Coordinates of C-alpha atoms and ligand atoms in Angstrom, one line a residue:
M1 CA -40.4 -15.3 3.4
G2 CA -40.2 -19.1 3.5
E3 CA -36.9 -21.0 3.1
R4 CA -37.7 -21.8 -0.5
G5 CA -38.7 -18.1 -1.3
L6 CA -35.5 -17.0 0.3
Q7 CA -33.5 -19.4 -1.9
I8 CA -35.3 -18.1 -5.0
A9 CA -34.6 -14.5 -4.1
E10 CA -30.9 -15.3 -3.5
E11 CA -30.7 -17.1 -6.8
L12 CA -32.3 -14.2 -8.6
A13 CA -29.8 -11.8 -7.0
E14 CA -27.0 -14.1 -7.9
G15 CA -28.3 -14.3 -11.5
K16 CA -28.5 -10.5 -11.7
K17 CA -24.9 -10.1 -10.4
R18 CA -23.8 -12.7 -13.0
N19 CA -25.6 -10.8 -15.7
S20 CA -23.9 -7.6 -14.9
K21 CA -20.6 -9.4 -15.0
M22 CA -21.5 -10.8 -18.4
E23 CA -22.4 -7.4 -19.6
R24 CA -19.1 -6.0 -18.4
L25 CA -17.2 -8.8 -20.1
R26 CA -19.1 -8.1 -23.3
K27 CA -18.2 -4.4 -23.2
L28 CA -14.6 -5.3 -22.4
W29 CA -14.3 -7.8 -25.3
K30 CA -15.6 -5.1 -27.7
L31 CA -12.8 -2.8 -26.6
I32 CA -10.2 -5.6 -26.8
A33 CA -11.3 -6.5 -30.3
E34 CA -11.3 -2.9 -31.4
K35 CA -7.6 -2.8 -30.6
G36 CA -6.9 -5.8 -32.8
L37 CA -6.0 -8.0 -29.8
D38 CA -6.9 -11.7 -29.4
A39 CA -7.0 -11.4 -25.6
L40 CA -6.1 -9.2 -22.7
L41 CA -4.1 -10.1 -19.6
I42 CA -5.4 -8.3 -16.5
S43 CA -3.9 -8.1 -13.0
P44 CA -4.9 -5.2 -10.7
P45 CA -7.1 -6.5 -7.9
E46 CA -9.8 -3.8 -8.6
N47 CA -10.0 -4.9 -12.2
L48 CA -10.4 -8.6 -11.1
R49 CA -13.1 -7.6 -8.6
Y50 CA -14.9 -5.6 -11.2
L51 CA -14.9 -8.2 -13.9
A52 CA -14.9 -11.4 -12.0
G53 CA -16.1 -10.6 -8.5
F54 CA -12.8 -12.0 -7.2
T55 CA -11.7 -10.2 -4.1
G56 CA -8.3 -12.0 -3.6
S57 CA -5.2 -9.8 -3.6
S58 CA -3.4 -11.9 -6.2
G59 CA -4.5 -13.3 -9.5
W60 CA -4.7 -12.8 -13.3
L61 CA -7.5 -12.7 -15.8
L62 CA -7.2 -13.8 -19.4
I63 CA -10.1 -12.5 -21.4
S64 CA -10.7 -13.3 -25.1
G65 CA -13.7 -13.7 -27.3
Q66 CA -14.1 -17.3 -26.2
S67 CA -12.5 -17.5 -22.8
A68 CA -12.7 -16.0 -19.4
I69 CA -9.9 -17.5 -17.3
L70 CA -9.0 -16.7 -13.7
V71 CA -5.5 -17.8 -12.7
T72 CA -4.5 -17.7 -9.1
D73 CA -2.5 -19.7 -6.5
F74 CA -3.4 -22.1 -3.7
R75 CA -4.3 -19.4 -1.3
Y76 CA -7.2 -18.1 -3.4
V77 CA -8.5 -21.1 -5.4
E78 CA -11.4 -22.0 -3.2
Q79 CA -12.4 -18.4 -2.9
A80 CA -12.2 -17.9 -6.7
K81 CA -14.5 -20.8 -7.3
G82 CA -17.1 -19.3 -4.9
E83 CA -16.7 -15.7 -6.1
S84 CA -16.3 -16.1 -9.8
P85 CA -18.8 -18.6 -11.2
G86 CA -18.6 -19.0 -14.9
F87 CA -14.9 -18.4 -15.0
E88 CA -12.4 -21.1 -15.8
I89 CA -10.3 -21.2 -12.6
I90 CA -6.7 -22.3 -13.0
Q91 CA -4.4 -22.9 -10.1
V92 CA -0.7 -22.1 -10.6
K93 CA 2.4 -22.4 -8.4
Q94 CA 5.0 -20.4 -10.3
E95 CA 5.5 -17.0 -11.7
L96 CA 3.9 -15.4 -14.8
H97 CA 6.7 -16.4 -17.2
D98 CA 6.4 -20.0 -16.1
W99 CA 2.7 -20.5 -16.6
L100 CA 1.6 -18.0 -19.2
P101 CA 3.5 -19.4 -22.2
R102 CA 2.4 -22.9 -21.3
L103 CA -1.2 -21.9 -20.9
I104 CA -1.6 -19.9 -24.1
C105 CA 0.5 -22.0 -26.5
D106 CA -2.6 -24.1 -27.4
L107 CA -5.0 -21.1 -27.6
G108 CA -3.8 -19.9 -31.0
W109 CA -3.6 -16.2 -29.9
R110 CA -1.2 -14.0 -31.9
K111 CA -1.6 -10.7 -30.1
L112 CA -1.9 -10.6 -26.3
G113 CA -2.5 -7.2 -24.7
F114 CA -1.1 -6.6 -21.2
E115 CA -1.6 -3.6 -18.9
S116 CA 1.7 -1.8 -19.2
N117 CA 1.1 0.2 -15.9
F118 CA 0.9 -3.1 -14.0
V119 CA 3.4 -5.6 -15.5
S120 CA 6.9 -4.9 -14.3
Y121 CA 9.8 -4.5 -16.7
E122 CA 11.2 -7.7 -15.2
S123 CA 8.0 -9.7 -15.7
H124 CA 7.7 -8.5 -19.2
H125 CA 11.3 -9.4 -20.0
K126 CA 11.0 -12.9 -18.6
V127 CA 7.7 -13.6 -20.4
S128 CA 9.2 -12.4 -23.7
E129 CA 12.2 -14.7 -23.2
A130 CA 10.0 -17.7 -22.3
I131 CA 7.8 -17.1 -25.4
K132 CA 10.9 -17.0 -27.6
A133 CA 12.4 -20.1 -26.0
K134 CA 9.1 -22.0 -26.6
Q135 CA 9.0 -20.6 -30.1
I136 CA 5.4 -19.4 -29.7
N137 CA 4.2 -16.9 -32.3
L138 CA 2.8 -14.3 -29.9
E139 CA 3.2 -10.6 -29.7
L140 CA 2.9 -8.9 -26.3
V141 CA 1.1 -5.6 -26.9
P142 CA 1.2 -2.8 -24.2
T143 CA -2.2 -1.3 -23.4
A144 CA -3.4 1.2 -20.7
G145 CA -6.7 2.0 -19.2
I146 CA -9.0 -0.4 -21.0
V147 CA -10.7 -1.8 -17.9
E148 CA -10.3 1.5 -16.1
Q149 CA -12.3 3.2 -18.9
L150 CA -15.2 0.7 -18.2
R151 CA -14.9 1.2 -14.5
S152 CA -15.1 5.0 -14.7
V153 CA -18.8 4.9 -15.7
K154 CA -20.8 3.6 -12.8
E155 CA -23.8 1.3 -12.9
P156 CA -26.8 2.1 -10.6
E157 CA -25.8 -0.7 -8.2
E158 CA -22.3 0.7 -7.9
L159 CA -23.6 4.2 -7.3
I160 CA -25.7 2.9 -4.4
L161 CA -22.6 1.5 -2.7
I162 CA -20.6 4.6 -3.3
T163 CA -23.4 6.7 -1.9
K164 CA -23.3 4.5 1.3
A165 CA -19.6 5.1 1.6
V166 CA -20.1 8.8 1.2
E167 CA -22.7 8.8 3.9
L168 CA -20.3 7.0 6.3
A169 CA -17.6 9.5 5.7
D170 CA -20.0 12.4 6.2
A171 CA -21.1 10.9 9.5
A172 CA -17.5 10.3 10.6
L173 CA -16.7 14.0 9.9
E174 CA -19.6 15.1 12.2
Q175 CA -18.2 12.8 14.9
A176 CA -14.7 14.3 14.4
K177 CA -16.0 17.8 14.8
A178 CA -17.6 16.7 18.1
I179 CA -14.2 15.6 19.6
I180 CA -11.8 18.0 18.0
R181 CA -10.7 20.8 20.3
P182 CA -7.5 22.7 21.1
G183 CA -5.0 20.4 22.7
V184 CA -5.8 17.1 21.0
T185 CA -3.2 15.8 18.6
E186 CA -3.6 15.1 14.9
K187 CA -3.0 11.4 15.5
E188 CA -5.8 11.3 18.1
V189 CA -8.3 12.8 15.8
A190 CA -7.3 10.5 13.0
W191 CA -7.7 7.5 15.2
E192 CA -11.1 8.6 16.4
I193 CA -12.2 9.0 12.8
E194 CA -10.9 5.6 11.8
K195 CA -12.6 3.9 14.8
D196 CA -15.9 5.7 13.9
L197 CA -15.7 4.7 10.3
R198 CA -15.1 1.1 11.2
Q199 CA -17.7 1.0 13.9
K200 CA -20.2 2.2 11.3
G201 CA -19.3 -0.6 8.9
S202 CA -16.4 0.7 6.7
E203 CA -14.2 -2.1 5.5
G204 CA -11.0 -0.7 6.9
V205 CA -10.1 2.7 5.5
P206 CA -9.3 3.1 1.8
F207 CA -6.3 5.4 2.5
E208 CA -4.5 6.7 5.5
I209 CA -6.6 9.5 7.1
I210 CA -5.1 13.0 6.9
V211 CA -5.5 15.3 9.9
A212 CA -3.1 18.2 9.2
S213 CA -3.1 21.3 11.3
G214 CA -1.4 24.7 11.1
P215 CA 1.8 24.6 8.8
N216 CA 1.2 20.8 8.3
S217 CA -2.0 21.6 6.4
A218 CA 0.2 23.2 3.7
L219 CA 1.3 19.7 2.7
P220 CA -1.5 18.2 0.5
H221 CA -0.7 14.7 1.6
A222 CA 0.5 15.2 5.2
R223 CA 0.5 12.3 7.7
P224 CA -1.0 12.9 11.1
T225 CA 1.6 13.7 13.7
D226 CA 1.8 14.2 17.5
K227 CA 1.3 17.9 17.0
T228 CA -1.5 19.3 19.1
I229 CA -4.2 21.3 17.3
C230 CA -4.4 25.0 18.3
S231 CA -7.3 27.4 18.0
G232 CA -7.4 29.7 14.9
E233 CA -5.2 27.5 12.7
P234 CA -6.5 25.5 9.7
V235 CA -7.1 21.8 10.1
V236 CA -7.4 19.8 6.9
I237 CA -9.2 16.5 7.4
D238 CA -9.2 14.1 4.4
M239 CA -10.7 10.6 4.7
G240 CA -13.0 8.1 3.2
A241 CA -15.0 4.9 3.8
R242 CA -15.2 1.6 1.9
I243 CA -18.4 -0.4 1.4
N244 CA -18.4 -3.7 -0.6
G245 CA -15.1 -2.5 -2.1
Y246 CA -16.4 0.9 -3.1
C247 CA -14.7 4.0 -1.7
S248 CA -15.5 7.6 -0.7
D249 CA -13.2 10.5 -0.4
L250 CA -14.0 13.7 1.7
S251 CA -11.9 16.7 2.7
R252 CA -12.9 19.6 4.9
T253 CA -10.9 22.4 6.4
L254 CA -11.9 23.4 9.9
F255 CA -10.8 26.3 12.1
L256 CA -11.2 26.1 15.9
G257 CA -12.4 29.4 17.2
G258 CA -12.4 31.1 13.8
A259 CA -9.8 31.8 11.1
N260 CA -7.6 34.9 10.8
K261 CA -8.1 37.3 7.9
T262 CA -5.7 35.5 5.4
F263 CA -7.3 32.2 5.9
Q264 CA -10.8 33.6 5.8
E265 CA -10.0 35.0 2.4
I266 CA -8.3 31.8 1.2
Y267 CA -11.2 29.6 2.5
N268 CA -13.7 31.8 0.6
I269 CA -11.6 31.6 -2.6
V270 CA -11.4 27.8 -2.4
L271 CA -15.1 27.6 -1.7
K272 CA -15.9 29.8 -4.7
A273 CA -13.5 27.8 -6.9
Q274 CA -15.3 24.6 -5.9
A275 CA -18.8 26.0 -6.4
T276 CA -17.8 27.3 -9.8
A277 CA -16.4 23.9 -10.8
I278 CA -19.4 22.0 -9.5
E279 CA -21.8 24.4 -11.3
G280 CA -19.8 24.4 -14.6
T281 CA -18.8 20.8 -14.9
K282 CA -20.8 19.1 -17.6
S283 CA -20.9 15.8 -19.4
K284 CA -19.0 15.8 -22.8
M285 CA -16.6 18.3 -21.3
L286 CA -12.8 17.6 -21.2
A287 CA -11.7 16.8 -17.7
S288 CA -9.0 19.5 -18.2
Q289 CA -11.7 22.1 -18.8
A290 CA -13.4 21.2 -15.5
D291 CA -10.0 21.7 -13.8
Q292 CA -9.6 25.1 -15.5
L293 CA -12.9 26.3 -14.1
A294 CA -11.7 26.1 -10.5
R295 CA -8.1 27.1 -11.4
T296 CA -9.3 30.3 -13.1
V297 CA -11.0 31.5 -9.8
I298 CA -7.9 30.7 -7.8
Q299 CA -5.5 32.3 -10.4
Q300 CA -7.6 35.5 -10.6
A301 CA -7.5 35.8 -6.8
G302 CA -3.7 35.7 -7.1
Y303 CA -3.1 32.2 -5.7
G304 CA -2.5 30.2 -8.9
D305 CA 0.9 28.9 -7.9
A306 CA -0.6 27.7 -4.6
F307 CA -3.0 25.2 -6.2
G308 CA -0.4 22.6 -7.2
H309 CA -2.5 19.6 -7.8
G310 CA -5.4 18.6 -10.1
L311 CA -9.0 19.4 -9.4
G312 CA -10.0 15.8 -8.7
H313 CA -10.1 12.1 -9.6
G314 CA -12.5 9.3 -10.2
V315 CA -13.6 7.2 -7.2
G316 CA -14.9 3.6 -7.2
L317 CA -13.3 0.3 -6.4
A318 CA -10.1 2.4 -6.1
V319 CA -9.9 5.7 -4.3
H320 CA -8.0 7.2 -7.2
E321 CA -9.2 6.0 -10.6
S322 CA -10.3 7.4 -14.0
P323 CA -11.2 10.1 -14.9
R324 CA -8.3 12.3 -13.8
L325 CA -9.3 15.9 -13.6
G326 CA -6.1 17.9 -14.2
L327 CA -4.7 20.4 -16.7
S328 CA -2.8 17.6 -18.5
S329 CA -5.6 15.1 -18.5
S330 CA -7.0 13.9 -21.9
D331 CA -10.0 12.2 -20.3
S332 CA -13.5 13.3 -21.3
L333 CA -16.4 13.4 -18.9
V334 CA -19.6 11.5 -19.5
D335 CA -22.7 10.7 -17.6
G336 CA -22.3 8.0 -14.9
M337 CA -18.8 9.1 -13.9
V338 CA -18.2 9.6 -10.2
F339 CA -15.3 11.9 -9.2
T340 CA -14.0 14.4 -6.6
I341 CA -13.9 18.1 -6.9
E342 CA -11.2 19.3 -4.5
P343 CA -9.5 22.6 -5.2
G344 CA -7.0 23.8 -2.6
I345 CA -4.6 26.6 -1.7
Y346 CA -1.4 25.8 0.2
L347 CA 1.0 28.4 1.6
A348 CA 4.3 26.8 2.7
G349 CA 5.0 27.4 6.4
Q350 CA 1.6 28.8 7.1
G351 CA -1.1 26.3 6.2
G352 CA -3.6 25.2 3.6
V353 CA -7.2 24.9 2.7
R354 CA -8.8 22.0 0.7
I355 CA -12.5 21.4 0.2
E356 CA -13.4 18.1 -1.4
D357 CA -16.8 16.8 -2.5
M358 CA -17.8 13.7 -4.5
V359 CA -20.1 14.2 -7.5
V360 CA -21.8 12.0 -10.1
L361 CA -22.5 13.2 -13.6
E362 CA -26.2 12.8 -14.3
N363 CA -28.3 14.2 -17.1
G364 CA -25.3 16.2 -18.3
K365 CA -24.4 17.9 -15.0
A366 CA -22.8 17.2 -11.6
R367 CA -24.9 16.1 -8.7
V368 CA -23.1 16.4 -5.3
L369 CA -23.1 13.2 -3.3
T370 CA -21.3 14.6 -0.3
K371 CA -23.6 16.1 2.4
A372 CA -21.0 17.2 5.0
T373 CA -21.4 20.9 5.8
K374 CA -18.8 23.5 4.8
Ligands
ZN1 ZN1 -9.2 13.0 -3.2

């Protein structure tokens, strides 16, 4: 392709990206308006990246029917201009309660939504005080999960990136199997996995890798220790990759030289629970019903109390996002959602088994993205 052709291709790709951002903003505005709000204040980095393409670690978005404003500080202004074309970029020096009332006093908003999970009590208090002091007629309305609801349904371009991240994790697990043997420590295995993920192109690791052997594997979120891995004991490996911001999440339980009777039994129960959940999870189902599918298998086998966490969680720009698959979840599952299915059984003092795959809901049912063997 000639230089001119290349430029056109780049412009087209840029235009496509911008269109998808416009589409996201349109959908978001609809949700904001439905709640009777004039605008929404947004702060989590994943939400900023999703809506504005901004990858800085600190900034705010103000989205209304007429405006898309990205507020950030000196460190990120140039970056914001490059990453978020079409947004009004405003550079601030001070804290939220200093700039927000000043910025919005001319905009005529009466109801401003904020993400109650992400604005601290102190920030909220200071902003409220500043609004009162300036005698601005503005109500701060707590909201939760508006952008997260949009993010939970993936676009085809997002699914491509997630699939790449899944493939990286699958490959890193194969590599781990090749080096893991009795006598190596959990930390050594974790480091080998991390090196391999990064060598293959992962942007860091989205969460600290878990390599938990023997009794440590009974802790669902164990940290790798200096413990050496022995034959016959369960080794839970939980890790993921990140590509262009999008994460993957994968867990497997290995046994060096075969498992004893108890763990053979437990492994098979967890495997059956997972297969049952994958098979039975359908679009339009409640996330709690999907959880129940796996839980029933484990309960019937007599290990109900040993499955102490939810069945899974959405994965995207964040490694834990909507939907949440658990008994107390009120989320509903719809096509386009990407999430984990990861039942486990944990016996304190002995060890645990967790098997985790990522799936996407397509045509009403779950398609497994993970290819790692079990
Ligand atoms: Zn997970």
